[in-house]
Amino acid sequence: MEKIDYLDSCKGIAILGVFLVHSTMLFSLFNIRTLPFSIEQLLYTGRLGVAIFFIISGYTIFRSLMNKTVRKNFFVKYATRKFFRLAPPFYCVLLVAYILNLTVMQKELNITYSNMLMHFTFLYGLDKINVNNILKVEWFPFNTLVFSFLVLIPYKLKKYLTAKNSFILFVITLLISIVFSLRIHFLYVSEAIDATTYSWLYFSPINWLFTFSSGIFMFYFFQDINISKIKLIRKHSKLSVICIIISIIIISYLNLPYENILISLLFILLIFSLHSVWFVDKKFSSFFKLFDNKLFNYLGKISYSFYLVHYLVLIYVKKYINTDIFTTSLSLNYLLLVLISFNLSLVVSYILYSFVERKPTILLENYVYMKLNVR
């Protein structure tokens, strides 16, 4: 199956956005309330970069499934593969967090035996207290695991699916997410639910299902549509990408309610526009090189490891890096500390990716296949 490199670059851009929004936790070190030109408003939009991960996951997982032949023990092999892609790096970071919490962090992290057990069994997503209370980013692996198994439903119904039917599926999940988002927002504003419950519901799979289903629609759209129509989309792709990026920036400054859905929809349009260019040419012109370059491509490859470690690194940097060595400019202090945090996260995630996520995990996966007698 042909690899689509630009999708890794898109994941790289997405993880950079997620890192930048979490880096705003460093504001309190310098008593920063706002950055020049209120750039923090744009940084806060980075939290929605996870929508890009779900869109791409929906597309790549379904594309991979459709290129496989169903054989004996298919489900066992699929489940084993998905588990070993997500669990070992996750477990490794949890254990490191536990050790750090007992030593240098002096029990600053909220780690107990019970919530460690919840995390190791992936049941933490079902509990509003435990969903994000160790690494602060655990909701993403949980949702990814849920979506990885939900995708088997449309896969089993693949003979009934077309571009039209998959679009209907996307619209249905979008409406569900809109209604759900409106409902939890109303309950929170009316104080019927507390902030912890709202956060748990906001990060739940049902609120992000439409982003994942858009990836399935994307697969059928580019499989069924006439190539001449794709070329028509490609013709206006530069203008559409520019308009989408400008719209994302404007919405980030407007502080609109339910901006998570609006910006996620714009991300979906962005990926569709980029894919129409790649689908025809199999490469990008200079205008689109931002979405297909070595730096973002590599960051995209290690994005899962980076996602798991970056918040822990930021907590450590915030508490233990001496900020007095920097210049007297508060904004520059913040920028320097962000650069330190980013590079430290890059180093740690590279180690995690190289020695846990990549080859060792594949070897462990194959060992389990052998023990289960799965071919």
GROMACS .gro file of C-alpha atoms in nm:
model
  375
    1MET     CA    1   0.000   0.000   0.000
    2GLU     CA    2   0.138   0.338  -0.106
    3LYS     CA    3   0.256   0.557   0.180
    4ILE     CA    4   0.125   0.914   0.189
    5ASP     CA    5   0.407   1.121   0.337
    6TYR     CA    6   0.221   1.451   0.360
    7LEU     CA    7  -0.018   1.301   0.616
    8ASP     CA    8   0.278   1.261   0.853
    9SER     CA    9   0.361   1.628   0.798
   10CYS     CA   10   0.003   1.723   0.883
   11LYS     CA   11   0.033   1.523   1.205
   12GLY     CA   12   0.358   1.706   1.274
   13ILE     CA   13   0.185   2.043   1.239
   14ALA     CA   14  -0.100   1.918   1.459
   15ILE     CA   15   0.129   1.800   1.741
   16LEU     CA   16   0.316   2.130   1.727
   17GLY     CA   17  -0.016   2.309   1.778
   18VAL     CA   18  -0.103   2.085   2.073
   19PHE     CA   19   0.239   2.150   2.228
   20LEU     CA   20   0.207   2.528   2.187
   21VAL     CA   21  -0.132   2.546   2.356
   22HIS     CA   22  -0.006   2.339   2.649
   23SER     CA   23   0.304   2.558   2.670
   24THR     CA   24   0.079   2.844   2.784
   25MET     CA   25   0.092   2.681   3.129
   26LEU     CA   26   0.430   2.854   3.154
   27PHE     CA   27   0.260   3.196   3.152
   28SER     CA   28   0.224   3.188   3.529
   29LEU     CA   29   0.602   3.173   3.575
   30PHE     CA   30   0.636   3.521   3.430
   31ASN     CA   31   0.297   3.664   3.525
   32ILE     CA   32   0.211   3.686   3.155
   33ARG     CA   33  -0.152   3.759   3.079
   34THR     CA   34  -0.119   3.818   2.706
   35LEU     CA   35   0.141   3.798   2.430
   36PRO     CA   36   0.204   4.056   2.155
   37PHE     CA   37  -0.091   4.077   1.913
   38SER     CA   38  -0.281   3.843   2.151
   39ILE     CA   39  -0.106   3.549   1.987
   40GLU     CA   40  -0.215   3.331   2.278
   41GLN     CA   41  -0.564   3.325   2.123
   42LEU     CA   42  -0.417   3.152   1.820
   43LEU     CA   43  -0.211   2.921   2.042
   44TYR     CA   44  -0.526   2.809   2.225
   45THR     CA   45  -0.662   2.687   1.891
   46GLY     CA   46  -0.377   2.436   1.885
   47ARG     CA   47  -0.571   2.218   2.128
   48LEU     CA   48  -0.794   2.125   1.835
   49GLY     CA   49  -0.498   1.982   1.646
   50VAL     CA   50  -0.610   1.642   1.773
   51ALA     CA   51  -0.895   1.668   1.521
   52ILE     CA   52  -0.633   1.629   1.246
   53PHE     CA   53  -0.508   1.308   1.413
   54PHE     CA   54  -0.860   1.163   1.418
   55ILE     CA   55  -0.930   1.263   1.055
   56ILE     CA   56  -0.605   1.105   0.935
   57SER     CA   57  -0.655   0.798   1.159
   58GLY     CA   58  -1.004   0.743   1.019
   59TYR     CA   59  -0.869   0.758   0.665
   60THR     CA   60  -0.551   0.552   0.713
   61ILE     CA   61  -0.708   0.280   0.933
   62PHE     CA   62  -1.001   0.230   0.695
   63ARG     CA   63  -0.771   0.244   0.391
   64SER     CA   64  -0.550  -0.020   0.551
   65LEU     CA   65  -0.850  -0.242   0.632
   66MET     CA   66  -0.985  -0.216   0.278
   67ASN     CA   67  -0.650  -0.334   0.142
   68LYS     CA   68  -0.646  -0.645   0.360
   69THR     CA   69  -0.794  -0.983   0.286
   70VAL     CA   70  -1.015  -1.119   0.563
   71ARG     CA   71  -0.860  -1.440   0.691
   72LYS     CA   72  -0.889  -1.667   0.990
   73ASN     CA   73  -0.817  -1.489   1.322
   74PHE     CA   74  -0.855  -1.151   1.151
   75PHE     CA   75  -1.011  -0.985   1.456
   76VAL     CA   76  -0.751  -1.127   1.698
   77LYS     CA   77  -0.468  -1.005   1.478
   78TYR     CA   78  -0.628  -0.663   1.427
   79ALA     CA   79  -0.699  -0.616   1.799
   80THR     CA   80  -0.347  -0.727   1.892
   81ARG     CA   81  -0.193  -0.489   1.641
   82LYS     CA   82  -0.395  -0.188   1.759
   83PHE     CA   83  -0.326  -0.264   2.125
   84PHE     CA   84   0.048  -0.294   2.073
   85ARG     CA   85   0.058   0.027   1.869
   86LEU     CA   86  -0.099   0.223   2.155
   87ALA     CA   87  -0.024   0.048   2.483
   88PRO     CA   88   0.356  -0.003   2.520
   89PRO     CA   89   0.455   0.366   2.478
   90PHE     CA   90   0.161   0.466   2.698
   91TYR     CA   91   0.259   0.218   2.970
   92CYS     CA   92   0.623   0.326   2.951
   93VAL     CA   93   0.537   0.695   3.002
   94LEU     CA   94   0.303   0.606   3.289
   95LEU     CA   95   0.581   0.413   3.464
   96VAL     CA   96   0.826   0.701   3.413
   97ALA     CA   97   0.567   0.943   3.553
   98TYR     CA   98   0.519   0.714   3.854
   99ILE     CA   99   0.895   0.702   3.921
  100LEU     CA  100   0.934   1.078   3.877
  101ASN     CA  101   0.642   1.137   4.109
  102LEU     CA  102   0.805   0.932   4.385
  103THR     CA  103   1.144   1.098   4.339
  104VAL     CA  104   1.209   1.442   4.193
  105MET     CA  105   0.847   1.560   4.163
  106GLN     CA  106   0.770   1.484   4.528
  107LYS     CA  107   0.423   1.339   4.459
  108GLU     CA  108   0.310   1.644   4.262
  109LEU     CA  109   0.127   1.419   4.013
  110ASN     CA  110  -0.201   1.264   4.117
  111ILE     CA  111  -0.095   0.899   4.099
  112THR     CA  112  -0.251   0.621   4.305
  113TYR     CA  113  -0.253   0.244   4.263
  114SER     CA  114  -0.619   0.254   4.163
  115ASN     CA  115  -0.584   0.508   3.884
  116MET     CA  116  -0.269   0.338   3.758
  117LEU     CA  117  -0.474   0.018   3.733
  118MET     CA  118  -0.748   0.210   3.550
  119HIS     CA  119  -0.490   0.344   3.306
  120PHE     CA  120  -0.323   0.010   3.241
  121THR     CA  121  -0.661  -0.149   3.163
  122PHE     CA  122  -0.772   0.149   2.951
  123LEU     CA  123  -1.081   0.187   3.168
  124TYR     CA  124  -0.983   0.537   3.279
  125GLY     CA  125  -1.182   0.695   2.995
  126LEU     CA  126  -1.502   0.569   3.154
  127ASP     CA  127  -1.437   0.758   3.477
  128LYS     CA  128  -1.451   1.139   3.490
  129ILE     CA  129  -1.198   1.153   3.775
  130ASN     CA  130  -0.931   0.939   3.609
  131VAL     CA  131  -0.967   1.038   3.244
  132ASN     CA  132  -0.684   1.295   3.235
  133ASN     CA  133  -0.540   1.298   3.585
  134ILE     CA  134  -0.183   1.167   3.535
  135LEU     CA  135  -0.036   1.268   3.199
  136LYS     CA  136  -0.316   1.520   3.130
  137VAL     CA  137  -0.346   1.390   2.771
  138GLU     CA  138  -0.479   1.038   2.827
  139TRP     CA  139  -0.811   1.101   2.656
  140PHE     CA  140  -0.648   1.075   2.313
  141PRO     CA  141  -0.517   0.713   2.343
  142PHE     CA  142  -0.854   0.609   2.490
  143ASN     CA  143  -1.053   0.768   2.206
  144THR     CA  144  -0.813   0.627   1.947
  145LEU     CA  145  -0.862   0.277   2.087
  146VAL     CA  146  -1.241   0.319   2.085
  147PHE     CA  147  -1.241   0.450   1.727
  148SER     CA  148  -1.008   0.170   1.615
  149PHE     CA  149  -1.276  -0.083   1.707
  150LEU     CA  150  -1.577   0.124   1.601
  151VAL     CA  151  -1.429   0.138   1.249
  152LEU     CA  152  -1.492  -0.235   1.220
  153ILE     CA  153  -1.866  -0.161   1.194
  154PRO     CA  154  -1.848   0.029   0.862
  155TYR     CA  155  -1.580  -0.216   0.752
  156LYS     CA  156  -1.820  -0.507   0.801
  157LEU     CA  157  -2.082  -0.309   0.605
  158LYS     CA  158  -1.836  -0.213   0.330
  159LYS     CA  159  -2.037  -0.375   0.052
  160TYR     CA  160  -2.317  -0.127   0.125
  161LEU     CA  161  -2.093   0.178   0.154
  162THR     CA  162  -2.030   0.431  -0.122
  163ALA     CA  163  -1.914   0.792  -0.121
  164LYS     CA  164  -2.277   0.897  -0.080
  165ASN     CA  165  -2.352   0.657   0.207
  166SER     CA  166  -2.028   0.737   0.387
  167PHE     CA  167  -2.113   1.108   0.358
  168ILE     CA  168  -2.449   1.035   0.522
  169LEU     CA  169  -2.259   0.853   0.799
  170PHE     CA  170  -2.037   1.158   0.843
  171VAL     CA  171  -2.337   1.395   0.858
  172ILE     CA  172  -2.513   1.175   1.115
  173THR     CA  173  -2.207   1.165   1.341
  174LEU     CA  174  -2.160   1.541   1.293
  175LEU     CA  175  -2.519   1.608   1.403
  176ILE     CA  176  -2.473   1.378   1.702
  177SER     CA  177  -2.159   1.567   1.802
  178ILE     CA  178  -2.326   1.907   1.757
  179VAL     CA  179  -2.627   1.809   1.968
  180PHE     CA  180  -2.401   1.652   2.229
  181SER     CA  181  -2.174   1.958   2.239
  182LEU     CA  182  -2.469   2.195   2.269
  183ARG     CA  183  -2.618   1.984   2.547
  184ILE     CA  184  -2.308   1.963   2.764
  185HIS     CA  185  -2.240   2.335   2.712
  186PHE     CA  186  -2.592   2.419   2.827
  187LEU     CA  187  -2.561   2.190   3.129
  188TYR     CA  188  -2.228   2.347   3.224
  189VAL     CA  189  -2.347   2.708   3.184
  190SER     CA  190  -2.659   2.632   3.387
  191GLU     CA  191  -2.434   2.471   3.652
  192ALA     CA  192  -2.612   2.137   3.619
  193ILE     CA  193  -2.270   1.973   3.581
  194ASP     CA  194  -1.934   2.073   3.727
  195ALA     CA  195  -1.612   2.150   3.538
  196THR     CA  196  -1.476   1.797   3.587
  197THR     CA  197  -1.785   1.636   3.435
  198TYR     CA  198  -1.790   1.887   3.149
  199SER     CA  199  -1.423   1.818   3.067
  200TRP     CA  200  -1.485   1.441   3.073
  201LEU     CA  201  -1.784   1.472   2.838
  202TYR     CA  202  -1.604   1.719   2.611
  203PHE     CA  203  -1.314   1.476   2.563
  204SER     CA  204  -1.539   1.171   2.523
  205PRO     CA  205  -1.543   0.974   2.194
  206ILE     CA  206  -1.897   1.081   2.107
  207ASN     CA  207  -1.791   1.446   2.091
  208TRP     CA  208  -1.512   1.367   1.841
  209LEU     CA  209  -1.669   1.084   1.644
  210PHE     CA  210  -1.748   1.303   1.342
  211THR     CA  211  -1.378   1.382   1.289
  212PHE     CA  212  -1.295   1.013   1.269
  213SER     CA  213  -1.591   0.930   1.043
  214SER     CA  214  -1.483   1.211   0.807
  215GLY     CA  215  -1.171   1.004   0.737
  216ILE     CA  216  -1.390   0.712   0.624
  217PHE     CA  217  -1.587   0.947   0.397
  218MET     CA  218  -1.257   1.080   0.263
  219PHE     CA  219  -1.154   0.726   0.164
  220TYR     CA  220  -1.474   0.664  -0.035
  221PHE     CA  221  -1.483   1.015  -0.178
  222PHE     CA  222  -1.145   0.976  -0.345
  223GLN     CA  223  -1.217   0.618  -0.444
  224ASP     CA  224  -1.552   0.678  -0.613
  225ILE     CA  225  -1.531   1.032  -0.750
  226ASN     CA  226  -1.444   1.097  -1.112
  227ILE     CA  227  -1.081   1.207  -1.159
  228SER     CA  228  -1.194   1.514  -1.357
  229LYS     CA  229  -1.389   1.637  -1.056
  230ILE     CA  230  -1.084   1.592  -0.832
  231LYS     CA  231  -0.883   1.796  -1.083
  232LEU     CA  232  -1.148   2.068  -1.055
  233ILE     CA  233  -1.107   2.069  -0.677
  234ARG     CA  234  -0.729   2.072  -0.721
  235LYS     CA  235  -0.754   2.375  -0.949
  236HIS     CA  236  -0.891   2.586  -0.664
  237SER     CA  237  -0.692   2.416  -0.387
  238LYS     CA  238  -0.451   2.706  -0.327
  239LEU     CA  239  -0.735   2.952  -0.276
  240SER     CA  240  -0.927   2.708  -0.055
  241VAL     CA  241  -0.623   2.635   0.165
  242ILE     CA  242  -0.555   3.010   0.208
  243CYS     CA  243  -0.922   3.077   0.293
  244ILE     CA  244  -0.932   2.787   0.539
  245ILE     CA  245  -0.617   2.901   0.722
  246ILE     CA  246  -0.746   3.262   0.740
  247SER     CA  247  -1.081   3.135   0.871
  248ILE     CA  248  -0.909   2.929   1.142
  249ILE     CA  249  -0.710   3.236   1.253
  250ILE     CA  250  -1.020   3.460   1.257
  251ILE     CA  251  -1.232   3.209   1.451
  252SER     CA  252  -0.954   3.162   1.706
  253TYR     CA  253  -0.973   3.535   1.787
  254LEU     CA  254  -1.353   3.554   1.799
  255ASN     CA  255  -1.391   3.313   2.093
  256LEU     CA  256  -1.709   3.170   1.945
  257PRO     CA  257  -1.904   2.902   2.132
  258TYR     CA  258  -1.855   2.552   1.989
  259GLU     CA  259  -1.546   2.666   1.801
  260ASN     CA  260  -1.414   2.310   1.842
  261ILE     CA  261  -1.668   2.189   1.585
  262LEU     CA  262  -1.619   2.487   1.351
  263ILE     CA  263  -1.240   2.458   1.345
  264SER     CA  264  -1.253   2.077   1.321
  265LEU     CA  265  -1.472   2.115   1.012
  266LEU     CA  266  -1.217   2.356   0.866
  267PHE     CA  267  -0.943   2.102   0.935
  268ILE     CA  268  -1.150   1.842   0.748
  269LEU     CA  269  -1.178   2.079   0.449
  270LEU     CA  270  -0.805   2.145   0.470
  271ILE     CA  271  -0.714   1.775   0.456
  272PHE     CA  272  -0.960   1.721   0.168
  273SER     CA  273  -0.805   2.010  -0.028
  274LEU     CA  274  -0.452   1.881   0.030
  275HIS     CA  275  -0.548   1.526  -0.059
  276SER     CA  276  -0.701   1.638  -0.389
  277VAL     CA  277  -0.362   1.785  -0.485
  278TRP     CA  278  -0.172   1.473  -0.376
  279PHE     CA  279  -0.426   1.240  -0.539
  280VAL     CA  280  -0.365   1.388  -0.884
  281ASP     CA  281   0.009   1.465  -0.874
  282LYS     CA  282   0.138   1.233  -0.595
  283LYS     CA  283   0.353   1.529  -0.490
  284PHE     CA  284   0.320   1.890  -0.381
  285SER     CA  285   0.425   2.209  -0.556
  286SER     CA  286   0.630   2.470  -0.368
  287PHE     CA  287   0.313   2.635  -0.236
  288PHE     CA  288   0.217   2.321  -0.047
  289LYS     CA  289   0.567   2.230   0.076
  290LEU     CA  290   0.469   2.346   0.425
  291PHE     CA  291   0.248   2.037   0.440
  292ASP     CA  292   0.515   1.801   0.311
  293ASN     CA  293   0.863   1.871   0.443
  294LYS     CA  294   1.121   1.670   0.633
  295LEU     CA  295   1.086   1.855   0.964
  296PHE     CA  296   0.710   1.817   0.999
  297ASN     CA  297   0.724   1.472   0.843
  298TYR     CA  298   0.962   1.349   1.111
  299LEU     CA  299   0.764   1.522   1.387
  300GLY     CA  300   0.455   1.346   1.252
  301LYS     CA  301   0.626   1.006   1.267
  302ILE     CA  302   0.709   1.047   1.636
  303SER     CA  303   0.389   1.242   1.710
  304TYR     CA  304   0.232   0.976   1.933
  305SER     CA  305   0.541   0.951   2.152
  306PHE     CA  306   0.575   1.330   2.151
  307TYR     CA  307   0.210   1.366   2.251
  308LEU     CA  308   0.250   1.131   2.546
  309VAL     CA  309   0.562   1.296   2.691
  310HIS     CA  310   0.530   1.668   2.618
  311TYR     CA  311   0.294   1.763   2.900
  312LEU     CA  312   0.505   1.577   3.155
  313VAL     CA  313   0.812   1.761   3.024
  314LEU     CA  314   0.633   2.096   3.054
  315ILE     CA  315   0.539   2.021   3.415
  316TYR     CA  316   0.900   1.934   3.493
  317VAL     CA  317   1.038   2.243   3.316
  318LYS     CA  318   0.788   2.471   3.486
  319LYS     CA  319   0.890   2.346   3.830
  320TYR     CA  320   1.264   2.287   3.798
  321ILE     CA  321   1.418   2.505   3.524
  322ASN     CA  322   1.572   2.822   3.668
  323THR     CA  323   1.416   3.115   3.481
  324ASP     CA  324   1.643   3.378   3.642
  325ILE     CA  325   1.918   3.309   3.389
  326PHE     CA  326   1.710   3.459   3.110
  327THR     CA  327   1.670   3.814   2.988
  328THR     CA  328   1.444   4.065   3.165
  329SER     CA  329   1.189   4.053   2.882
  330LEU     CA  330   0.897   3.840   3.005
  331SER     CA  331   0.782   3.740   2.656
  332LEU     CA  332   1.136   3.642   2.557
  333ASN     CA  333   1.170   3.445   2.880
  334TYR     CA  334   0.857   3.257   2.787
  335LEU     CA  335   0.982   3.192   2.432
  336LEU     CA  336   1.318   3.060   2.556
  337LEU     CA  337   1.149   2.828   2.803
  338VAL     CA  338   0.915   2.701   2.531
  339LEU     CA  339   1.216   2.625   2.310
  340ILE     CA  340   1.385   2.436   2.594
  341SER     CA  341   1.064   2.240   2.660
  342PHE     CA  342   1.015   2.160   2.292
  343ASN     CA  343   1.368   2.034   2.240
  344LEU     CA  344   1.360   1.831   2.560
  345SER     CA  345   1.027   1.679   2.451
  346LEU     CA  346   1.180   1.605   2.111
  347VAL     CA  347   1.473   1.419   2.267
  348VAL     CA  348   1.257   1.217   2.507
  349SER     CA  349   1.001   1.131   2.238
  350TYR     CA  350   1.278   1.023   1.999
  351ILE     CA  351   1.405   0.781   2.266
  352LEU     CA  352   1.052   0.652   2.331
  353TYR     CA  353   0.981   0.615   1.959
  354SER     CA  354   1.310   0.440   1.882
  355PHE     CA  355   1.330   0.204   2.177
  356VAL     CA  356   0.965   0.136   2.259
  357GLU     CA  357   0.714   0.244   1.995
  358ARG     CA  358   0.890   0.125   1.684
  359LYS     CA  359   1.092  -0.196   1.651
  360PRO     CA  360   1.057  -0.347   2.002
  361THR     CA  361   0.680  -0.313   1.990
  362ILE     CA  362   0.664  -0.486   1.651
  363LEU     CA  363   0.882  -0.770   1.782
  364LEU     CA  364   0.657  -0.805   2.088
  365GLU     CA  365   0.352  -0.801   1.864
  366ASN     CA  366   0.495  -1.079   1.648
  367TYR     CA  367   0.583  -1.279   1.959
  368VAL     CA  368   0.220  -1.260   2.076
  369TYR     CA  369   0.105  -1.369   1.728
  370MET     CA  370   0.330  -1.673   1.756
  371LYS     CA  371   0.207  -1.762   2.105
  372LEU     CA  372  -0.155  -1.729   1.997
  373ASN     CA  373  -0.076  -1.930   1.684
  374VAL     CA  374  -0.205  -1.645   1.466
  375ARG     CA  375  -0.081  -1.637   1.108
   0.00000   0.00000   0.00000
